[in-house]
mmCIF file with all atom_site columns, C-alpha atoms in Angstrom:
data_model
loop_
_atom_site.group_PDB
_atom_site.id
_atom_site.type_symbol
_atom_site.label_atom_id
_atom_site.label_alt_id
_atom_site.label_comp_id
_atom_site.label_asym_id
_atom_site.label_entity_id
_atom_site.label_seq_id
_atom_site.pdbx_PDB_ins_code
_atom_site.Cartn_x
_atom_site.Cartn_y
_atom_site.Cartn_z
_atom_site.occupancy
_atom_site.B_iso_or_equiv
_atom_site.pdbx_formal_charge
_atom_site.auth_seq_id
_atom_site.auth_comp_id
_atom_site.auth_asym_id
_atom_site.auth_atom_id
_atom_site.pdbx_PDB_model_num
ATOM 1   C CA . UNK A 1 1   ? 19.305  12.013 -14.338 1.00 73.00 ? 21  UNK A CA 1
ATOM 2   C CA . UNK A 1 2   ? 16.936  14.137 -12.120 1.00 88.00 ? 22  UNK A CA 1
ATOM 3   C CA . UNK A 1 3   ? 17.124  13.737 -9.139  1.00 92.00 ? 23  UNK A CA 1
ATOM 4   C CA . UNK A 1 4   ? 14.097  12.219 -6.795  1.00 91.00 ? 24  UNK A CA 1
ATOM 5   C CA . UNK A 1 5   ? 11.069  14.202 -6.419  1.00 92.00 ? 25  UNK A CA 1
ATOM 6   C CA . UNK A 1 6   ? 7.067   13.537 -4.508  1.00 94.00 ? 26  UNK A CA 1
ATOM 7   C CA . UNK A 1 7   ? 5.434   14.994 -7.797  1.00 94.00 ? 27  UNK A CA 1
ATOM 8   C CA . UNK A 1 8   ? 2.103   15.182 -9.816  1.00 95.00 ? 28  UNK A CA 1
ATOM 9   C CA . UNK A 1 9   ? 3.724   12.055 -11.460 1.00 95.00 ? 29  UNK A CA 1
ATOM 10  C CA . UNK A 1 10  ? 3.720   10.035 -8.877  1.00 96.00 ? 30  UNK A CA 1
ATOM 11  C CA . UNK A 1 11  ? 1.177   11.373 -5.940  1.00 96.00 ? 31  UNK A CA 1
ATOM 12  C CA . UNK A 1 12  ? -2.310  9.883  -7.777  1.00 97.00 ? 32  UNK A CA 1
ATOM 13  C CA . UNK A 1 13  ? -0.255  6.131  -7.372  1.00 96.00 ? 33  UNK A CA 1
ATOM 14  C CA . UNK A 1 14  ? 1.752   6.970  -4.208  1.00 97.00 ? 34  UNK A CA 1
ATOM 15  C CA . UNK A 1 15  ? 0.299   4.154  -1.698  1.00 97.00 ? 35  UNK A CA 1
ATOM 16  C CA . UNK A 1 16  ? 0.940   1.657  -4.435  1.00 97.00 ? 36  UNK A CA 1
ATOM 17  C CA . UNK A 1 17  ? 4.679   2.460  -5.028  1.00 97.00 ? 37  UNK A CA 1
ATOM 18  C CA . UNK A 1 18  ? 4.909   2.815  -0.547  1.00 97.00 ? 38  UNK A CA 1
ATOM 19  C CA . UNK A 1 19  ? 3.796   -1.181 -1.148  1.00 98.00 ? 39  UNK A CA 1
ATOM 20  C CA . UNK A 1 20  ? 6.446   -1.754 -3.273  1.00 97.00 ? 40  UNK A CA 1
ATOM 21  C CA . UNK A 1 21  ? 9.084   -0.290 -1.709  1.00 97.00 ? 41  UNK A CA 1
ATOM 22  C CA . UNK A 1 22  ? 8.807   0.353  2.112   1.00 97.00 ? 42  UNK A CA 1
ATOM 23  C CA . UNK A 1 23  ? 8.821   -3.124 3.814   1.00 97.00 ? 43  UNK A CA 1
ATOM 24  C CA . UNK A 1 24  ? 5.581   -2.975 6.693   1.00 98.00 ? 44  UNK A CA 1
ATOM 25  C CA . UNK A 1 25  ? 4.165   -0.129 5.259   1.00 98.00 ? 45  UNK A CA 1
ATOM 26  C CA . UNK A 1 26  ? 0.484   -0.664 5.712   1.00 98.00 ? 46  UNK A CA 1
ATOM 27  C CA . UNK A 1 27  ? 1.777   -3.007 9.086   1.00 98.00 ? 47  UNK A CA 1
ATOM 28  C CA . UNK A 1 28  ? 3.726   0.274  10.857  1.00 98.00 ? 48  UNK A CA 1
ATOM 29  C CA . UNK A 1 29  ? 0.437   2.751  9.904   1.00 98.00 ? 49  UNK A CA 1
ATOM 30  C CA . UNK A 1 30  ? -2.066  -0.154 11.119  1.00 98.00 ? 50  UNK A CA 1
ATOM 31  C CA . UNK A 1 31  ? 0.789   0.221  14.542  1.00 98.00 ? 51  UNK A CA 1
ATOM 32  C CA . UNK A 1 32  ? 0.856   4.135  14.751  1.00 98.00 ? 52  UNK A CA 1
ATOM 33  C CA . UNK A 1 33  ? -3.142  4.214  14.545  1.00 98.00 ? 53  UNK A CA 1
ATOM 34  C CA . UNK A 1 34  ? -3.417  1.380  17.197  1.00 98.00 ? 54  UNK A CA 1
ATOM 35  C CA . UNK A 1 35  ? -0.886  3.225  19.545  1.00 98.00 ? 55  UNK A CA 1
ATOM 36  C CA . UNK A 1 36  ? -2.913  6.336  19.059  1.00 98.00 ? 56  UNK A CA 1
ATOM 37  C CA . UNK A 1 37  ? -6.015  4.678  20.051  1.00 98.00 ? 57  UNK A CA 1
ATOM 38  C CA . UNK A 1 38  ? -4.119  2.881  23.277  1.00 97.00 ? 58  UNK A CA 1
ATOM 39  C CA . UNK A 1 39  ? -2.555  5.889  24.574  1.00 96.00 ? 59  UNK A CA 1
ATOM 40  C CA . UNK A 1 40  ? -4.931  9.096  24.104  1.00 97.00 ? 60  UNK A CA 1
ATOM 41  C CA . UNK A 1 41  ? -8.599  10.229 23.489  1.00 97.00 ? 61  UNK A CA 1
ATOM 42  C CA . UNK A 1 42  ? -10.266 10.655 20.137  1.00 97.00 ? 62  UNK A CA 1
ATOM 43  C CA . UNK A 1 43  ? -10.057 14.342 20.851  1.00 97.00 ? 63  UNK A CA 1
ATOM 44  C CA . UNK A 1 44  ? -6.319  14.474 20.785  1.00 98.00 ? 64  UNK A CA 1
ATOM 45  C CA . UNK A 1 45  ? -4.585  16.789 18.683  1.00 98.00 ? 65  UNK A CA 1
ATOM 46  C CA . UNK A 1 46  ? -2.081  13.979 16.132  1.00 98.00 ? 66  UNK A CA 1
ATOM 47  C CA . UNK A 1 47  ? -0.203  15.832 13.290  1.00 98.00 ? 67  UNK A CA 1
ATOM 48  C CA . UNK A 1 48  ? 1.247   13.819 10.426  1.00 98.00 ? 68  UNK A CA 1
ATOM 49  C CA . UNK A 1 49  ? 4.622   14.589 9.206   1.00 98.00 ? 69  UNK A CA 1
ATOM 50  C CA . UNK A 1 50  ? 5.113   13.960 5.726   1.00 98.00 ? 70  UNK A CA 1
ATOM 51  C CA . UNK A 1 51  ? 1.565   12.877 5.057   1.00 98.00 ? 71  UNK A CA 1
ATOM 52  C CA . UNK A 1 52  ? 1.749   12.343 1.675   1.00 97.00 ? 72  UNK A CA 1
ATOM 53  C CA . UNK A 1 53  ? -1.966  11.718 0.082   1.00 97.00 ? 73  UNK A CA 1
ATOM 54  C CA . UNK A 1 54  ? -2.887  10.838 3.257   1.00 98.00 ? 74  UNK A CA 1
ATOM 55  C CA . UNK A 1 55  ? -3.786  7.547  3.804   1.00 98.00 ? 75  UNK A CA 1
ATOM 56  C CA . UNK A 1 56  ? -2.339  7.706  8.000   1.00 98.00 ? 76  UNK A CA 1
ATOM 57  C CA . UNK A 1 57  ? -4.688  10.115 8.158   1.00 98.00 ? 77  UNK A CA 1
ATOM 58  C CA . UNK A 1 58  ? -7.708  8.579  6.480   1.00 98.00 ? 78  UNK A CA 1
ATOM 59  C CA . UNK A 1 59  ? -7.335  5.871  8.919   1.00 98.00 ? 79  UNK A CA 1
ATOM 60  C CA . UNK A 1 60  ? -7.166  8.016  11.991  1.00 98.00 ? 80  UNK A CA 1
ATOM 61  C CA . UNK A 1 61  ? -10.030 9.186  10.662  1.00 98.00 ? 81  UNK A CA 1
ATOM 62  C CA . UNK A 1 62  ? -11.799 5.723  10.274  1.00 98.00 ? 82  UNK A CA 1
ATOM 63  C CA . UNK A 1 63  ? -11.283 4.719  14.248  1.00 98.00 ? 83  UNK A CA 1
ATOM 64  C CA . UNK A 1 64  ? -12.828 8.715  14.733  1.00 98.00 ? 84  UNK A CA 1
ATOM 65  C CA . UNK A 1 65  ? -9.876  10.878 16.016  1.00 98.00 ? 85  UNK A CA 1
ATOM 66  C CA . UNK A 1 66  ? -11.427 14.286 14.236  1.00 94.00 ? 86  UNK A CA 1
ATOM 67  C CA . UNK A 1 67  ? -8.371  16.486 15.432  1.00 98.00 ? 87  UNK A CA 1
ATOM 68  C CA . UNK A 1 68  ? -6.048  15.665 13.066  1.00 98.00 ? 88  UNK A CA 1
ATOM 69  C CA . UNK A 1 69  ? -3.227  17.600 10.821  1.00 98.00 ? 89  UNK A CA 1
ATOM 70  C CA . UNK A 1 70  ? -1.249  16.829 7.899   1.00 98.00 ? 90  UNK A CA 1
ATOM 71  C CA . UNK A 1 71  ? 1.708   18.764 6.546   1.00 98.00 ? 91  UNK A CA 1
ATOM 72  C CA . UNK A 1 72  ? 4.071   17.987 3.946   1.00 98.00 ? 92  UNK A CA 1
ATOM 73  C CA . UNK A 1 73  ? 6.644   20.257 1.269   1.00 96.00 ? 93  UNK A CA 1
ATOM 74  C CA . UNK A 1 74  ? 5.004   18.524 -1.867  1.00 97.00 ? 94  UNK A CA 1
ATOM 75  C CA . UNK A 1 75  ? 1.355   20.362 -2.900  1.00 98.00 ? 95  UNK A CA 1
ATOM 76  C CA . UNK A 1 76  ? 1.023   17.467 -5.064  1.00 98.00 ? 96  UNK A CA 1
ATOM 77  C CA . UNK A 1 77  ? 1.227   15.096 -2.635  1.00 98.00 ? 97  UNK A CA 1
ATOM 78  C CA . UNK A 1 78  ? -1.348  17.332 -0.311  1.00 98.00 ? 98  UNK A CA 1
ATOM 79  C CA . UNK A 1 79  ? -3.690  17.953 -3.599  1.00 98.00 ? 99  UNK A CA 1
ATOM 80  C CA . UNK A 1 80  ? -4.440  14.353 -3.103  1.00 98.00 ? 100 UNK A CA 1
ATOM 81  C CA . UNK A 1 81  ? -5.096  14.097 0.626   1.00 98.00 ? 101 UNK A CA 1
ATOM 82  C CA . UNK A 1 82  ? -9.034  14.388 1.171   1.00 96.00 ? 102 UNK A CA 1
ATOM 83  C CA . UNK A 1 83  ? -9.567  17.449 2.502   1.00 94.00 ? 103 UNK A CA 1
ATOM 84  C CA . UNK A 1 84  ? -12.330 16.785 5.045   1.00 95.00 ? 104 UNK A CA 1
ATOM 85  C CA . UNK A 1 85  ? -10.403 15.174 7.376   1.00 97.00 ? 105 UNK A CA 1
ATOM 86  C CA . UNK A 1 86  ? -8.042  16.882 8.584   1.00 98.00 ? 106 UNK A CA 1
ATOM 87  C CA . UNK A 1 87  ? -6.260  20.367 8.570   1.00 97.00 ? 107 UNK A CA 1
ATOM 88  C CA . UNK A 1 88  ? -3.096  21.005 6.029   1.00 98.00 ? 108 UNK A CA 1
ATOM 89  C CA . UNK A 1 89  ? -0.129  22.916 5.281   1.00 97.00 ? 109 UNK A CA 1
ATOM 90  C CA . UNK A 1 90  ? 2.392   23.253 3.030   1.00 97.00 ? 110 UNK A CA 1
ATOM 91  C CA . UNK A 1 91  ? 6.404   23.429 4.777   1.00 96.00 ? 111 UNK A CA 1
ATOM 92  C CA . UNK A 1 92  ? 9.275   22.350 4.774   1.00 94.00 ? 112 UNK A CA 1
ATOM 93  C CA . UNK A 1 93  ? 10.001  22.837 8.224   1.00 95.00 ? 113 UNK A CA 1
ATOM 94  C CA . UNK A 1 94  ? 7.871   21.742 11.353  1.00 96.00 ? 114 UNK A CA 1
ATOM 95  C CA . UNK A 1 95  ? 4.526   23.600 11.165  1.00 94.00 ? 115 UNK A CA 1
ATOM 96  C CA . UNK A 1 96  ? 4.515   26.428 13.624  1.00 87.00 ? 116 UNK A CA 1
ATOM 97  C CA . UNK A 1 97  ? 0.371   27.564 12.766  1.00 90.00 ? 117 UNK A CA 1
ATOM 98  C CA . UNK A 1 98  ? -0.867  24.322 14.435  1.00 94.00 ? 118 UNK A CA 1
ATOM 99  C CA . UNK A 1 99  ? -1.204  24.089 17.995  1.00 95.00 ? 119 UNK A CA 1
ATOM 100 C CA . UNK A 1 100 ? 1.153   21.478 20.714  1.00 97.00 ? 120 UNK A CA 1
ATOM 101 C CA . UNK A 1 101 ? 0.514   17.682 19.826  1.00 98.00 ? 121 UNK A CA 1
ATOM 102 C CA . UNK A 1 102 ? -0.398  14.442 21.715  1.00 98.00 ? 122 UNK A CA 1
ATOM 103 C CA . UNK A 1 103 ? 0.916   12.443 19.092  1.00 98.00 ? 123 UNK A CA 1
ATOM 104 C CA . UNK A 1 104 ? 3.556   13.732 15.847  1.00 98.00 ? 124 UNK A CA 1
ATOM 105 C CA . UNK A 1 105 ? 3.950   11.150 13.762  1.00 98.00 ? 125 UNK A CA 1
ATOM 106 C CA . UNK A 1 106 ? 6.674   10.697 11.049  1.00 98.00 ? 126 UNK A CA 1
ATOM 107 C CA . UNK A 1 107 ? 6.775   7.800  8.828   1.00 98.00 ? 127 UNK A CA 1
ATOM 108 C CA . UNK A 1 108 ? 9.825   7.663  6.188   1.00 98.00 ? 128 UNK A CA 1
ATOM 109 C CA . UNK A 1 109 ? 10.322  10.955 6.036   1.00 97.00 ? 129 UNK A CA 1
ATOM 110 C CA . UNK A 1 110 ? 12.844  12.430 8.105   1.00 96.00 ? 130 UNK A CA 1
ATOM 111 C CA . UNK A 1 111 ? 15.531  10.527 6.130   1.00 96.00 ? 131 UNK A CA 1
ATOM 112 C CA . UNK A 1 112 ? 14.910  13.107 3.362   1.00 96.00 ? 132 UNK A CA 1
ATOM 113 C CA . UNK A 1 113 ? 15.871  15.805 5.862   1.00 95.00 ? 133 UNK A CA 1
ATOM 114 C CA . UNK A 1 114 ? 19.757  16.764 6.307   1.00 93.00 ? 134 UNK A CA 1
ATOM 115 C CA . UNK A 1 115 ? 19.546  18.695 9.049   1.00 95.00 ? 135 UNK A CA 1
ATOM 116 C CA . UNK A 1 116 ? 18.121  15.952 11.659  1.00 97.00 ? 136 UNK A CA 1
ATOM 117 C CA . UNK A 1 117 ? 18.295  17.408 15.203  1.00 97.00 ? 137 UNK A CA 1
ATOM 118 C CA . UNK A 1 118 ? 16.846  20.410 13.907  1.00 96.00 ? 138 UNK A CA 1
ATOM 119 C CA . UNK A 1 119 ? 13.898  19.143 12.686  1.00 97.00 ? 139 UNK A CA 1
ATOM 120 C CA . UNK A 1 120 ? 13.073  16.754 16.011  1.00 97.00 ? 140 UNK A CA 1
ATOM 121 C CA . UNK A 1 121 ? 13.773  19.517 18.024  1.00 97.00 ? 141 UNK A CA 1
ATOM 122 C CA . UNK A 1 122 ? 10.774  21.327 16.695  1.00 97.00 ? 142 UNK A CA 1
ATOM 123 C CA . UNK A 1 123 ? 8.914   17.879 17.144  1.00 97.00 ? 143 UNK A CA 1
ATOM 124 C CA . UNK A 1 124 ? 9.651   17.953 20.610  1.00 97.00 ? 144 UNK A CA 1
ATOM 125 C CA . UNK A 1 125 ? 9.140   20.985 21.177  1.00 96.00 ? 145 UNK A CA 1
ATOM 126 C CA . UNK A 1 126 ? 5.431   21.223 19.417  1.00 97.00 ? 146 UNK A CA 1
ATOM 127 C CA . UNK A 1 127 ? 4.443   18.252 21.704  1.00 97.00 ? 147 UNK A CA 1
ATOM 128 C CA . UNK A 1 128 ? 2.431   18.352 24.752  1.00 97.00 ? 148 UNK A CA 1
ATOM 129 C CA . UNK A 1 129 ? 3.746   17.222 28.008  1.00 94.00 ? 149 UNK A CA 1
ATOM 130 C CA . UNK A 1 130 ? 3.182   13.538 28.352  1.00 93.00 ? 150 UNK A CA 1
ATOM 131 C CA . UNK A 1 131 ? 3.327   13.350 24.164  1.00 97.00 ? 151 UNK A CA 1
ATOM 132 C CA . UNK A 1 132 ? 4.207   10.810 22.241  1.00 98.00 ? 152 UNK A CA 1
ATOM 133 C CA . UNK A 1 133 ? 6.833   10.921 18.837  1.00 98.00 ? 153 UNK A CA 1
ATOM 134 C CA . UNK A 1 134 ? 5.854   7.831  16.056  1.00 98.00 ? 154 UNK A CA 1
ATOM 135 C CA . UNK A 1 135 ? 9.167   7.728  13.939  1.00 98.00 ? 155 UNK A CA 1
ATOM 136 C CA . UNK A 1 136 ? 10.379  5.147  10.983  1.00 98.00 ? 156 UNK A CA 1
ATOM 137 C CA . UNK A 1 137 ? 13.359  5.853  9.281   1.00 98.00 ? 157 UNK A CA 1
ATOM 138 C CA . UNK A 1 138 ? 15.630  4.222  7.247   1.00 98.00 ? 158 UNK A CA 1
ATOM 139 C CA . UNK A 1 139 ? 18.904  3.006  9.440   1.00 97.00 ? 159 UNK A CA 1
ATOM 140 C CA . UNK A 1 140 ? 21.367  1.425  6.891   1.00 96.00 ? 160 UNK A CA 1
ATOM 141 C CA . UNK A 1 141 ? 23.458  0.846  4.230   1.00 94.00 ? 161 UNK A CA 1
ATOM 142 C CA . UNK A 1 142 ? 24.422  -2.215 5.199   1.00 96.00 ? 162 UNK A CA 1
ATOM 143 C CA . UNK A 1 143 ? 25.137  -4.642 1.982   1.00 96.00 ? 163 UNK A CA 1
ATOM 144 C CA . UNK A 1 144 ? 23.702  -7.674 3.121   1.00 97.00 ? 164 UNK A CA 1
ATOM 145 C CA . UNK A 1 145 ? 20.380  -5.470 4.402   1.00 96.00 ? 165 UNK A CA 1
ATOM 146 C CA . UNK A 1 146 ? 20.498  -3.773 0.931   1.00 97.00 ? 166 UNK A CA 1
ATOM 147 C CA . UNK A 1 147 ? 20.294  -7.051 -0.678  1.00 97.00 ? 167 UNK A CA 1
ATOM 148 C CA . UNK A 1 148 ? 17.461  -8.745 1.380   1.00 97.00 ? 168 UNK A CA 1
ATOM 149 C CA . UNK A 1 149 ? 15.816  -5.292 0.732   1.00 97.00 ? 169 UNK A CA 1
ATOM 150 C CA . UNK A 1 150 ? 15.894  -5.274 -2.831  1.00 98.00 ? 170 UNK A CA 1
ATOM 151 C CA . UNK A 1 151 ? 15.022  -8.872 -2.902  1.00 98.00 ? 171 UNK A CA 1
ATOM 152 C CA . UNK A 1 152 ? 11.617  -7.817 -1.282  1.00 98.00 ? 172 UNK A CA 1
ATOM 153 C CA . UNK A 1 153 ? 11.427  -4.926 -3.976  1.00 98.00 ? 173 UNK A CA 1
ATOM 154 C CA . UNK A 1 154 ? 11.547  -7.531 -6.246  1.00 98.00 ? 174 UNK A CA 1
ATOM 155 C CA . UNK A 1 155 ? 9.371   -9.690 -4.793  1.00 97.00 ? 175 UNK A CA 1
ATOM 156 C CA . UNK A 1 156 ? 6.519   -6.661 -4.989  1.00 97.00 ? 176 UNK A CA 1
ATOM 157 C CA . UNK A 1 157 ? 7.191   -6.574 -9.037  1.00 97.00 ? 177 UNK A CA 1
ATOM 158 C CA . UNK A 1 158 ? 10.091  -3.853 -8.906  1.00 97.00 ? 178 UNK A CA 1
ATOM 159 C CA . UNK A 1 159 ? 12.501  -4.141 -11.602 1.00 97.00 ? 179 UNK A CA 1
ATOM 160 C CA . UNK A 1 160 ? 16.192  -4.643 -10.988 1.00 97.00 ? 180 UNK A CA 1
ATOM 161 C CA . UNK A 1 161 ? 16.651  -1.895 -13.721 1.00 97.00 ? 181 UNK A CA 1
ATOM 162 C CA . UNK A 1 162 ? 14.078  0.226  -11.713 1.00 96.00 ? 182 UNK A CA 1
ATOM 163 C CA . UNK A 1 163 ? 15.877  -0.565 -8.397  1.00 97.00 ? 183 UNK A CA 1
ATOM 164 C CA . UNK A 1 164 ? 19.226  1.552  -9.719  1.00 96.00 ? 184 UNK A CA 1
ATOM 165 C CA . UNK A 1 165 ? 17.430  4.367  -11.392 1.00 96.00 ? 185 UNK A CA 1
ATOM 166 C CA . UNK A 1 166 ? 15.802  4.831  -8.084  1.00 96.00 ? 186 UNK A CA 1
ATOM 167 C CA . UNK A 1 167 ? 19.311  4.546  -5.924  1.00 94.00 ? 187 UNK A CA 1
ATOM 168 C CA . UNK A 1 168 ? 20.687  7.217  -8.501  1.00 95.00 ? 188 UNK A CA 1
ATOM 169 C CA . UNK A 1 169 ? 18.217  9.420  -7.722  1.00 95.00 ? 189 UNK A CA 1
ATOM 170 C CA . UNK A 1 170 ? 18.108  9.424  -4.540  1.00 95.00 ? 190 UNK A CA 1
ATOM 171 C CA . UNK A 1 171 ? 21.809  10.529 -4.122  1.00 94.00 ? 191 UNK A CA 1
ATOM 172 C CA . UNK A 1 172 ? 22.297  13.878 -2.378  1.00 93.00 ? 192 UNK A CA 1
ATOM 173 C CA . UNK A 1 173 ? 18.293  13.749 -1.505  1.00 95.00 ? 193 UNK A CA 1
ATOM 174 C CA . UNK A 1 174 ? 18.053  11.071 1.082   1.00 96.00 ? 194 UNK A CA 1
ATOM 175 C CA . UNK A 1 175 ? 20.176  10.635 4.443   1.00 96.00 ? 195 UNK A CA 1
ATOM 176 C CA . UNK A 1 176 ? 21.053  8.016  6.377   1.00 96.00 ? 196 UNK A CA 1
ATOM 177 C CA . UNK A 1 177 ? 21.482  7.981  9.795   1.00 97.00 ? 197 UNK A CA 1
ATOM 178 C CA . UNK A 1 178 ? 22.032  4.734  11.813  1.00 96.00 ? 198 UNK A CA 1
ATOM 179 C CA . UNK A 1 179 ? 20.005  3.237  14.520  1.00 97.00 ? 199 UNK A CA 1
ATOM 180 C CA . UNK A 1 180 ? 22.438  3.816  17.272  1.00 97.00 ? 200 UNK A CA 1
ATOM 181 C CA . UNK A 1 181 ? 22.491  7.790  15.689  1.00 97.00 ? 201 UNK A CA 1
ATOM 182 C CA . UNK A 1 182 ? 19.151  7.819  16.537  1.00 98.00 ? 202 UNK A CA 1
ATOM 183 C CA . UNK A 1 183 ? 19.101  6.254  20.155  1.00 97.00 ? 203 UNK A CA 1
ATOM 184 C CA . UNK A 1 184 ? 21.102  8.484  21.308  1.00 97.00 ? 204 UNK A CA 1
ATOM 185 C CA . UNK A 1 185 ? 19.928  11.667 19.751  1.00 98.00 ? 205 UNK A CA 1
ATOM 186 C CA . UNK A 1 186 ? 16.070  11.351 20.566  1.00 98.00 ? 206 UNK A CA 1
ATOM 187 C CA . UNK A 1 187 ? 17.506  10.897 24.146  1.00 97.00 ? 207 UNK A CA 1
ATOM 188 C CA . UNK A 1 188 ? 19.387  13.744 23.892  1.00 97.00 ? 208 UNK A CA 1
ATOM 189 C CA . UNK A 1 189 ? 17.145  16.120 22.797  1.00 96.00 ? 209 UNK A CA 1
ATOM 190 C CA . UNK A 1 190 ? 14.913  14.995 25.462  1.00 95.00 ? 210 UNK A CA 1
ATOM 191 C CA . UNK A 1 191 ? 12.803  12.471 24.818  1.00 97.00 ? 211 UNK A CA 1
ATOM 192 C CA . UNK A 1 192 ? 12.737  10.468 28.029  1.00 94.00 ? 212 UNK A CA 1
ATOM 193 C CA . UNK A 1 193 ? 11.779  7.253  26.833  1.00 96.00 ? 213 UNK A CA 1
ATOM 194 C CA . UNK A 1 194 ? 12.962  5.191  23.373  1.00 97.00 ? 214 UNK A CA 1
ATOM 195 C CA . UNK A 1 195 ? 12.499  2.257  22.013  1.00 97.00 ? 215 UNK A CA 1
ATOM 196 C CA . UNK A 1 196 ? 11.998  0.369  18.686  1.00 98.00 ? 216 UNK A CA 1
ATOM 197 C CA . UNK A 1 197 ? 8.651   -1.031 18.214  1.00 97.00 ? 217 UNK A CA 1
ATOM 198 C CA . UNK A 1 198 ? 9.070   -2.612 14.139  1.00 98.00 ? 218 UNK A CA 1
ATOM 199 C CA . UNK A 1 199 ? 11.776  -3.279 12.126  1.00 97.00 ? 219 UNK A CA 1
ATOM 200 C CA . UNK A 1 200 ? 12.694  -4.956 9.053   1.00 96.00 ? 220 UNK A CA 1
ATOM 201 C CA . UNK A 1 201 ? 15.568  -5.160 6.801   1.00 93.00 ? 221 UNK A CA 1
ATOM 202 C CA . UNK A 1 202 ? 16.982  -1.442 6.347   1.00 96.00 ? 222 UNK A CA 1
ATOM 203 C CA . UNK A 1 203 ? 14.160  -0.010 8.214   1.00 98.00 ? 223 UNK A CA 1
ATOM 204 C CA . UNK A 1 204 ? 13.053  1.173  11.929  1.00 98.00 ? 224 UNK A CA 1
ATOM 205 C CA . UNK A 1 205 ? 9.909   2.324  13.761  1.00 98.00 ? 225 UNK A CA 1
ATOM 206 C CA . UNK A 1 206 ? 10.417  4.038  17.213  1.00 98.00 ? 226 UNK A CA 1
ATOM 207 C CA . UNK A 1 207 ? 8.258   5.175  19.603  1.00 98.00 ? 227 UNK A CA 1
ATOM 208 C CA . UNK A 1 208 ? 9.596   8.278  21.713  1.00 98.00 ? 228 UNK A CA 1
ATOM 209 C CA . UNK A 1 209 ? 7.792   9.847  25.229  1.00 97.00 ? 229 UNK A CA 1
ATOM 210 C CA . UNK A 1 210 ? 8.242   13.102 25.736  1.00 94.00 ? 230 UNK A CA 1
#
């Protein structure tokens, strides 16, 4: 079985399947644009991390923040972002062309990254004094939140038989951290201030302060 992939397959339909299968999807966007808008200017420089096709972006964009950047390591994914909007590249590691951040934001993506500290050291590091980290991750393997998870899967029209295709192939491509894991390293790496702002079932939103 291949293993998981953001392809040409699945980019055109990508919001749809985030529905299905990331519990507060459009509810933790809807939060990182209103935190944006409470906390900084519509001037300020706001990178997405993992953007996908886009849709963060193309509702930063609706509230008229016009400084925007998107980066992410699938070109399919970035072939459907609209490309008016915002400024794009194509990495797998932090973007070093783009210049220091108000706000990084990076929603469900990190967990597909091994090497962790790594990658928010370059976050913190690319933000401005004073700037602001958006972060959702997924925290657990817990049984009991796997099972309420996949019951909302299901719920969204997900197929049990769908369900463990998707578990296979996401072995060896996403990694799982806990939330305590995470607590401590944002604080460690520097962030002064942590805290969790949404969560539900196997899933986390924090907001860090540089």
């Amino acid at each position: 079985m291949s293993k998981w992939k953001f392809d040409s397959k699945l980019a055109p339909n990508f919001v749809d399947h985030a529905r299905k299968h990331i519990p507060d999807y459009d509810k933790v966007i809807d939060i990182s644009v209103e935190l944006c808008e409470d906390l900084y200017q519509k001037h300020s420089t706001i990178i997405d991390v993992g953007c996908a096709s886009g849709e963060t972006l193309k509702r930063l964009h609706s509230k008229g923040f016009k400084n925007i950047y998107g980066v992410d390591n699938s070109q399919a994914m970035l072939d459907e972002c609209p490309n008016d909007i915002a400024e794009y590249t194509l990495s797998d590691t932090y973007p070093t062309n783009f210049p220091p951040m108000d706000v990084i934001i990076c929603n469900w993506t990190l967990h597909f990254i091994k090497d962790k500290v790594s990658y928010l050291k370059s976050i913190k590091d690319s933000l401005k004094i004073d700037g602001t980290l958006i972060l959702s991750e997924k925290t657990t393997l817990d049984p009991l939140m796997i099972s309420k998870y996949h019951e909302f899967k299901i719920q969204n029209g997900v197929t049990k038989e769908e369900i463990k295709v998707k578990e296979k192939q996401l072995l060896d491509v996403m990694f799982i951290d806990d939330i305590e894991w995470y607590l401590s390293t944002l604080k460690e790496i520097g962030f002064s201030k942590v805290n969790v702002i949404n969560a539900h079932y196997c899933f986390n939103t924090f907001i860090c302060r540089k």
